Coordinates of C-alpha atoms in Angstrom, one line a residue:
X322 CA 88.4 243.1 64.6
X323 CA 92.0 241.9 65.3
X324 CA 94.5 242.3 62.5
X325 CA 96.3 239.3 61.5
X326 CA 99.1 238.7 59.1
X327 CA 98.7 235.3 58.7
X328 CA 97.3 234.9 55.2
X329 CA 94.5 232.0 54.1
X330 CA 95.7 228.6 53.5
X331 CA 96.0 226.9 50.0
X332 CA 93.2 224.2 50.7
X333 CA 92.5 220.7 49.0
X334 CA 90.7 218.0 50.9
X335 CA 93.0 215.8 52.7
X336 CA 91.0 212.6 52.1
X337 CA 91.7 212.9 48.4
X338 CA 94.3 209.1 48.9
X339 CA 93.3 206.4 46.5
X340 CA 92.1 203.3 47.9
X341 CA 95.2 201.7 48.0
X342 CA 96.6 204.1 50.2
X343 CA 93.9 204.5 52.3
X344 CA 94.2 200.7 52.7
X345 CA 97.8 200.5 53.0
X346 CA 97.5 202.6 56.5
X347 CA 94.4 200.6 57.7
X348 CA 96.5 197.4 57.5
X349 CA 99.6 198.7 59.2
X350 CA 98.2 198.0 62.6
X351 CA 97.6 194.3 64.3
X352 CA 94.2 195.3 65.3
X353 CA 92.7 197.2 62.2
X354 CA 89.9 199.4 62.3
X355 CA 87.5 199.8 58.9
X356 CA 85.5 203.2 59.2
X357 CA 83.0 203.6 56.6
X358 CA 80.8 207.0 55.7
X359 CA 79.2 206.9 52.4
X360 CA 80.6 210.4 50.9
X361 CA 83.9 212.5 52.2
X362 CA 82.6 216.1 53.4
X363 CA 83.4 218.6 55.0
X364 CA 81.1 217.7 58.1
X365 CA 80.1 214.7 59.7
X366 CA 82.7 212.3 58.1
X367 CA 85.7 215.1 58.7
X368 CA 84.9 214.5 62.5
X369 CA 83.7 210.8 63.1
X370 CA 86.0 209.1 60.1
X371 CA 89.0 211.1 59.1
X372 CA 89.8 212.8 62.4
X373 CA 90.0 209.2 64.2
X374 CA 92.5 207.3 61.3
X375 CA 94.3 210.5 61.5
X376 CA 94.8 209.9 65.4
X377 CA 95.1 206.5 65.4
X378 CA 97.9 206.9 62.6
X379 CA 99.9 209.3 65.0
X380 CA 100.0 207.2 67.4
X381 CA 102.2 204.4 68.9
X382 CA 99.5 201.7 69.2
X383 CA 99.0 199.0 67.4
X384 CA 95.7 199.7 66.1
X385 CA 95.4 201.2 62.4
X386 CA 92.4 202.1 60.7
X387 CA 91.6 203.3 57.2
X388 CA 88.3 205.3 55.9
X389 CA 86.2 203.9 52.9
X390 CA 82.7 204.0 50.9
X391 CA 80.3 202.3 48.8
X392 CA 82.2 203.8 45.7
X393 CA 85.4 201.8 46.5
X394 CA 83.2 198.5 45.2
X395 CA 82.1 195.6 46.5
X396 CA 85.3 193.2 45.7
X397 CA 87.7 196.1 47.8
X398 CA 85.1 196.3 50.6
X399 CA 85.4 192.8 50.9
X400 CA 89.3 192.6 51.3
X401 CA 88.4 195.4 53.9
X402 CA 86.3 193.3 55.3
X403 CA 88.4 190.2 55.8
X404 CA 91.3 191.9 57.4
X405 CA 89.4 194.3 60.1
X406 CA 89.2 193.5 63.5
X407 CA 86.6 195.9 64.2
X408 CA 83.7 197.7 61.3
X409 CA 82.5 201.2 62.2
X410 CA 79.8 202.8 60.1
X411 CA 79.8 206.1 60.7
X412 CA 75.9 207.8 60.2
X413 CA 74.8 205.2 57.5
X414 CA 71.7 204.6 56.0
X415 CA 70.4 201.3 55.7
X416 CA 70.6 200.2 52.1
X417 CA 71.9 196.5 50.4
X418 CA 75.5 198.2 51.0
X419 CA 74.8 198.3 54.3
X420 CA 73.2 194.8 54.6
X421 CA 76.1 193.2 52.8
X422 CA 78.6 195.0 55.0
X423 CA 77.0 193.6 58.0
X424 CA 76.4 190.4 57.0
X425 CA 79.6 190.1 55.7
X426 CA 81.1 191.4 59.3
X427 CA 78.9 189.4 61.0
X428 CA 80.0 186.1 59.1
X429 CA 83.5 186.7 59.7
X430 CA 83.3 187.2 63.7
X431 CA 84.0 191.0 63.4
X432 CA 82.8 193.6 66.0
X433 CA 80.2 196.3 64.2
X434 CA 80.3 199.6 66.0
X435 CA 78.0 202.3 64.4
X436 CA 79.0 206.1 65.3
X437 CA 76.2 208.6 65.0
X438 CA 76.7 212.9 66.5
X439 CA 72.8 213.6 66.0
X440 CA 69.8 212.7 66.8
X441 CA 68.7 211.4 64.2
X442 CA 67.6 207.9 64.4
X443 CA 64.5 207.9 65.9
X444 CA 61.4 208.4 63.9
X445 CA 59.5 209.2 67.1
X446 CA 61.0 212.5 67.4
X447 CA 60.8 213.6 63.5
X448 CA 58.2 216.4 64.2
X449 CA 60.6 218.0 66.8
X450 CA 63.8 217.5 64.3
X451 CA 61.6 219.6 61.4
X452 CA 60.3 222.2 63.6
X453 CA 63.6 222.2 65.1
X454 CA 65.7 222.7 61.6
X455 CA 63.3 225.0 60.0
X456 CA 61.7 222.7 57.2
X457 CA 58.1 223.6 55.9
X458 CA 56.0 221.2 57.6
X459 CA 53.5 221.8 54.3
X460 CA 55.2 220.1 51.5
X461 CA 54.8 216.3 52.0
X462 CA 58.6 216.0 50.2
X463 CA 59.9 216.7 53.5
X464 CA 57.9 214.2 55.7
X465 CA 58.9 211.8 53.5
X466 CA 62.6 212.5 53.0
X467 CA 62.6 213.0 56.9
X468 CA 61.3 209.7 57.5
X469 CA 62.9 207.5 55.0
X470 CA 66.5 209.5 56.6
X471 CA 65.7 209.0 59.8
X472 CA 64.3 205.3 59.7
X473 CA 66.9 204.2 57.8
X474 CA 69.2 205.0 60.2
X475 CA 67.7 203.9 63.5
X476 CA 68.0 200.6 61.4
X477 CA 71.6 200.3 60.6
X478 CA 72.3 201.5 64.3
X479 CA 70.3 198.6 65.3
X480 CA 71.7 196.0 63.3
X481 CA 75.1 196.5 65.1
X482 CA 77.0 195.6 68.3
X483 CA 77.3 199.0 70.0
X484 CA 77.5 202.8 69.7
X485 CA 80.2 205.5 69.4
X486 CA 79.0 209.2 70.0
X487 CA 79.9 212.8 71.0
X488 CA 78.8 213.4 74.7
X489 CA 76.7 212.0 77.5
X490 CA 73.2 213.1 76.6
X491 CA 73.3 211.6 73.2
X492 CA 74.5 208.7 74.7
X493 CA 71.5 208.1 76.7
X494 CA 69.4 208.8 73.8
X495 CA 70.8 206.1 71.7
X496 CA 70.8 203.3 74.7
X497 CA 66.9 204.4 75.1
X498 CA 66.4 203.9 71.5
X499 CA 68.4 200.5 70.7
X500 CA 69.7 198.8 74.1
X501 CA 73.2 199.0 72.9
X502 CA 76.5 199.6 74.4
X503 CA 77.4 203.5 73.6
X504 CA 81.0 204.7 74.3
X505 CA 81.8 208.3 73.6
X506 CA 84.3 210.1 71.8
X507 CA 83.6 213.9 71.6
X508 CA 84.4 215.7 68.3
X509 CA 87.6 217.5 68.1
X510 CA 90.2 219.0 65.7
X511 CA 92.3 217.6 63.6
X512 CA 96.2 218.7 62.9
X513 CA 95.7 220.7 60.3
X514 CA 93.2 222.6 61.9
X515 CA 95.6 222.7 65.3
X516 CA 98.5 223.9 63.3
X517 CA 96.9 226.5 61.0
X518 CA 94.6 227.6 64.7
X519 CA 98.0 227.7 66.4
X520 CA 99.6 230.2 63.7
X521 CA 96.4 232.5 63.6
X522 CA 97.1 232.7 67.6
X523 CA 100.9 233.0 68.0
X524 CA 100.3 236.6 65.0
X525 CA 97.2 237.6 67.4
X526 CA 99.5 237.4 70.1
X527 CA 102.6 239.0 68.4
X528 CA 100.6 241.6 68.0
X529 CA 99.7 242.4 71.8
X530 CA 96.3 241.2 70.0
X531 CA 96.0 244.6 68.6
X532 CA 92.3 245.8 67.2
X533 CA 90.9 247.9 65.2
X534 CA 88.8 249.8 68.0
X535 CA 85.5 247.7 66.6
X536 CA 83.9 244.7 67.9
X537 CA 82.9 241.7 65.7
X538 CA 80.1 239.4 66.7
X539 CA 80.2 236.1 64.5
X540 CA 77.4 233.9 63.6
X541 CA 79.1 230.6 61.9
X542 CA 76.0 228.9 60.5
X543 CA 77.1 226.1 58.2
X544 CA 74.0 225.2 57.0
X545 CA 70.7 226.8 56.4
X546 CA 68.5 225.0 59.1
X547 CA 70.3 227.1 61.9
X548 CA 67.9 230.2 60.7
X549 CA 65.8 229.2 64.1
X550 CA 68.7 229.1 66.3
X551 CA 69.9 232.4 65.1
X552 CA 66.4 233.6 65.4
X553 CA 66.6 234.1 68.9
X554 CA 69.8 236.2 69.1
X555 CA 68.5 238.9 66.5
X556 CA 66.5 241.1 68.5
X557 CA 69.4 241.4 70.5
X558 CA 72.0 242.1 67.9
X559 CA 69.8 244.7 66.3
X560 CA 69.1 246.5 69.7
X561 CA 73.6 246.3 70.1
X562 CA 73.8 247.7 66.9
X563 CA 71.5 250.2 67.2
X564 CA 73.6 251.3 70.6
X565 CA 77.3 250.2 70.0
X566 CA 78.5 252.3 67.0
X567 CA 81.6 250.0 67.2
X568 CA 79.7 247.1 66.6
X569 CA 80.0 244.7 63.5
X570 CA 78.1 241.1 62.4
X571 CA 80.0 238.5 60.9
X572 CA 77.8 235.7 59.3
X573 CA 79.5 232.9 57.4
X574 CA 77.5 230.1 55.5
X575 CA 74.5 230.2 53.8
X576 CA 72.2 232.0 55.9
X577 CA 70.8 235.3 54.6
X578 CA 70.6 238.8 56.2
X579 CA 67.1 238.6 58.6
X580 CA 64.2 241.2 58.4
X581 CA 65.1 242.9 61.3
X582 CA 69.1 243.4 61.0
X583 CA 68.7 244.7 57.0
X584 CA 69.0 248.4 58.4
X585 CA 72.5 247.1 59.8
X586 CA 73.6 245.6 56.6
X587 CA 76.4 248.6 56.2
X588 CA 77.9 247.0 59.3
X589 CA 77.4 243.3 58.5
X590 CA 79.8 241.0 56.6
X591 CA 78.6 237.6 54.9
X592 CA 80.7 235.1 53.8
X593 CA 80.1 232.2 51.8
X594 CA 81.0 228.8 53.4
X595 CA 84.7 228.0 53.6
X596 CA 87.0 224.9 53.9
X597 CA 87.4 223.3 57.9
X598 CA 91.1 225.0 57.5
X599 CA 90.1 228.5 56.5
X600 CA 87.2 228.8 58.6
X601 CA 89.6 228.9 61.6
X602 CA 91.0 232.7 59.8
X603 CA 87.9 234.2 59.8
X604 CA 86.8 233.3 63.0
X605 CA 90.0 234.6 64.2
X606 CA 88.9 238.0 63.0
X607 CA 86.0 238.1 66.0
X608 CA 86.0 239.1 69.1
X609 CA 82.8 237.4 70.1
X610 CA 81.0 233.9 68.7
X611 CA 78.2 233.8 69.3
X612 CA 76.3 229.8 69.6
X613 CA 72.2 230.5 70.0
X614 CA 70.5 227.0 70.1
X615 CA 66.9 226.7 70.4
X616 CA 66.7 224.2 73.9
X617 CA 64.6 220.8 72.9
X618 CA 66.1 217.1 73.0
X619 CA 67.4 217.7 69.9
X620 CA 69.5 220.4 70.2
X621 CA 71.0 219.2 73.8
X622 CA 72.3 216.0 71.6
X623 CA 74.7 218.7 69.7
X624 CA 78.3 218.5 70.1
X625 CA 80.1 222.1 71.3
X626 CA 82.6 222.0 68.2
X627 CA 81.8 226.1 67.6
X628 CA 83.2 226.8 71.3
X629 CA 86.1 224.4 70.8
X630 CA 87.0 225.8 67.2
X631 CA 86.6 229.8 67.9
X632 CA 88.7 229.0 71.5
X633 CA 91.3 227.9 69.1
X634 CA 91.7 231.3 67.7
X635 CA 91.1 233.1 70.9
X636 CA 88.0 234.2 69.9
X637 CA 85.4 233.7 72.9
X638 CA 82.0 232.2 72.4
X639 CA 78.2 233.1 74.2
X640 CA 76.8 230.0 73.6
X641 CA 72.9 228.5 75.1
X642 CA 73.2 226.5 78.3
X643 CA 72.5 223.4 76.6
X644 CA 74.0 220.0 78.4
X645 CA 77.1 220.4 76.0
X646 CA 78.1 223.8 76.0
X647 CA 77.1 224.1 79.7
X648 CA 80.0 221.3 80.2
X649 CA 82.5 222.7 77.9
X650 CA 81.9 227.2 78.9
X651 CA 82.3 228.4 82.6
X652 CA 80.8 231.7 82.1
X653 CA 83.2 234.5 83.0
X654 CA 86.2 231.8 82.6
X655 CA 86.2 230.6 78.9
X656 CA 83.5 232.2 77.9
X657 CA 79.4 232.7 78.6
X658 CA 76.3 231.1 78.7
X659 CA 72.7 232.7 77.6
X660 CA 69.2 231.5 78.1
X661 CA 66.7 233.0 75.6
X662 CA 66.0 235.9 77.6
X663 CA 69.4 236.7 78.3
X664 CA 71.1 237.5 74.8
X665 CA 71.2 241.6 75.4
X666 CA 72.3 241.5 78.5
X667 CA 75.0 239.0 77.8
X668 CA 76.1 240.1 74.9
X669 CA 76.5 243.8 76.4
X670 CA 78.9 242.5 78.8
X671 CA 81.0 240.9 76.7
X672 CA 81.4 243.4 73.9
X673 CA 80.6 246.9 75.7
X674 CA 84.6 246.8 77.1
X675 CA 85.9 244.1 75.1
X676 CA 89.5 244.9 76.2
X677 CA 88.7 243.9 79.9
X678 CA 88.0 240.1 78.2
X679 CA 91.2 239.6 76.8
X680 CA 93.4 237.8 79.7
X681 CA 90.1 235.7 79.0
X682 CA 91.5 234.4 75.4
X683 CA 94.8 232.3 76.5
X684 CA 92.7 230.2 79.1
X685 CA 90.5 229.8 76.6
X686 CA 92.5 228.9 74.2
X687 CA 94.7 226.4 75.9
X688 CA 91.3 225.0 77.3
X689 CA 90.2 223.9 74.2
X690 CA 93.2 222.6 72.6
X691 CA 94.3 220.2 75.4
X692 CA 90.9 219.1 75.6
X693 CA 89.6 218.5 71.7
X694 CA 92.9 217.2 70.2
X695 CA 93.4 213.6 68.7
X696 CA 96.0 212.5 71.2
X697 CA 93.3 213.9 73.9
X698 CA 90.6 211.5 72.4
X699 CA 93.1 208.8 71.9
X700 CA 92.6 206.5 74.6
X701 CA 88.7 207.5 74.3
X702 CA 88.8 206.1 70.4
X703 CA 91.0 202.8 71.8
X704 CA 88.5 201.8 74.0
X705 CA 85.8 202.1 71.7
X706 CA 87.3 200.3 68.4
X707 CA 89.0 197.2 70.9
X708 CA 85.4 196.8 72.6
X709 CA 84.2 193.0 71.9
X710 CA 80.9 192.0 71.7

């Protein structure tokens, strides 16, 4: 583990403005942009909404933009409505919000752009999604939650203009499905992720990144449905733990212990989820992230936001060769790629002499912060939110 002395952040959700704020920035600009998510989290809207009107507020063009929801009500959508140049719904599912949203766009002349980072809009592919995210394919709950999710989407995406998403395979996926227009913006962190990342470095560095002679493997889950995914690093970690006395296990989220590590749970830490800002401390704490994905369509639509966020920190990441993480990770460069036979092996060489990785870390790190910054995406987002139909 490396010591740090950089202490958590005091955390409250940044996209906490009123409306009237929030619309007082998205009218700044003389092309305005009107992204709409239907709940502020931590997740999905934190990268596709508030990210973008934070980069497009930094910036020196003239196009604002402003985030919104349902909640704000009908009469404040509409004024929305009437002054936006261009409508965005960010991963929405089709409801009489959305209908009046469109049709209201659509009366008005406005461009409708819908942004979606998953596969998840095509009910074709529902089966693979379950298997994939470890739902019980028993309880007839889930089919019909699945379905009703996923349809609904597929809808709204087709009721608009064109697509924004995060890489090139999605892309495809979505042009398949719909026959629209896709541009791409790839997730990316936000300034107060790049400032508190940047901190967390510059101590790791003032220290001549100094260690406490063990080596800390982290699994960053988020959510439950990633028990498959980790799945297929275990055996591997168990078999390192049984043969590296110096090695630790990180897991942060909501995944529990597995079966076969419960003999190591004297060298494993579990955290409970944390806030985008602290997240960035703990990970900075591990040497080695590691990013098991089981390969299907679904999981080569996923964006490669745990390489770019651990790189941050200078923590390095062994990540599955999907199309994402294959793109972002040259292995032996930034980092490494494993197949699903590969874990033990891969894993050996990057934690049995750790030390020999570290002119690894500033690469890395300046990698990934060039490349997943807001005024990296900038002219990316641009081009998207000033297409015309």
């Amino acid at each position: 583990m490396f010591f740090i002395d950089t202490p958590p952040r005091d955390y409250s959700d940044p996209w906490s403005e009123d409306f009237w704020s929030r619309f007082a920035t998205f009218r700044k600009g003389s092309h305005r942009v009107a992204y709409f998510y239907e709940k502020a989290d931590n997740s999905t809207f934190r990268y596709r909404a508030y990210n973008m009107v934070q980069t497009l507020a930094d910036s020196t063009s003239d196009v604002s933009a402003g985030y919104f929801f349902p909640s704000d009500g009908s009469g404040r959508i509409d004024s929305v409505l009437k002054l936006a140049d261009t409508v965005v719904l960010c991963r929405m599912r089709y409801d009489a919000n959305i209908s009046h949203i469109v049709a209201r766009a659509r009366s008005m002349g406005k461009t409708v752009l819908y942004d979606v980072d998953d596969l998840v809009f095509d009910t074709d592919l529902t089966h693979l999604i379950l298997g994939t995210l470890a739902q019980d394919f028993k309880h007839p709950g889930v089919w019909d939650h699945w379905f009703a999710y996923i349809s609904r989407i597929g809808t709204t995406l087709r009721m608009c203009d064109a697509a924004i998403t995060t890489n090139p395979f999605l892309a495809r996926r979505i042009t398949e499905f719909s026959g629209k227009p896709v541009f791409i913006v790839p997730n990316y962190m936000n300034r107060q992720q790049l400032e508190f990342s940047a901190a967390l470095y510059e101590d790791k560095r003032a220290r001549a990144f100094q260690r406490n002679g063990r080596c800390h493997i982290g699994y960053f889950s988020g959510t439950p449905t990633h028990k498959r995914d980790f799945d297929l690093a275990v055996p591997a970690l168990a078999s390192l733990l049984e043969r590296y006395d110096h090695a630790r296990l990180f897991i942060v989220g909501y995944l529990s212990l597995p079966p076969m590590l419960e003999r190591f749970k004297d060298r494993t830490e579990i955290y409970p989820l944390h806030d985008f800002v602290n997240l960035q401390r703990i990970i900075s704490l591990v040497e080695i992230n590691v990013v098991p994905l089981v390969d299907n369509v679904f999981t080569n639509c996923k964006s490669e936001l745990k390489y770019f966020e651990a790189a941050a920190v200078g923590c390095l990441t062994v990540a599955s060769p999907t199309s994402t993480y294959s793109a972002a990770i040259e292995p032996g460069v930034n980092g490494w790629l494993s197949s699903s036979l590969e874990w033990e092996s891969v894993l050996e060489n990057a934690i049995g002499d750790f030390d020999k990785h570290l002119d690894m870390m500033q690469a890395t790190r300046d990698k990934a912060v060039g490349a997943y910054s807001g005024s990296a995406m900038l002219n990316a987002i641009l081009a998207a939110v000033t297409w015309r139909r």
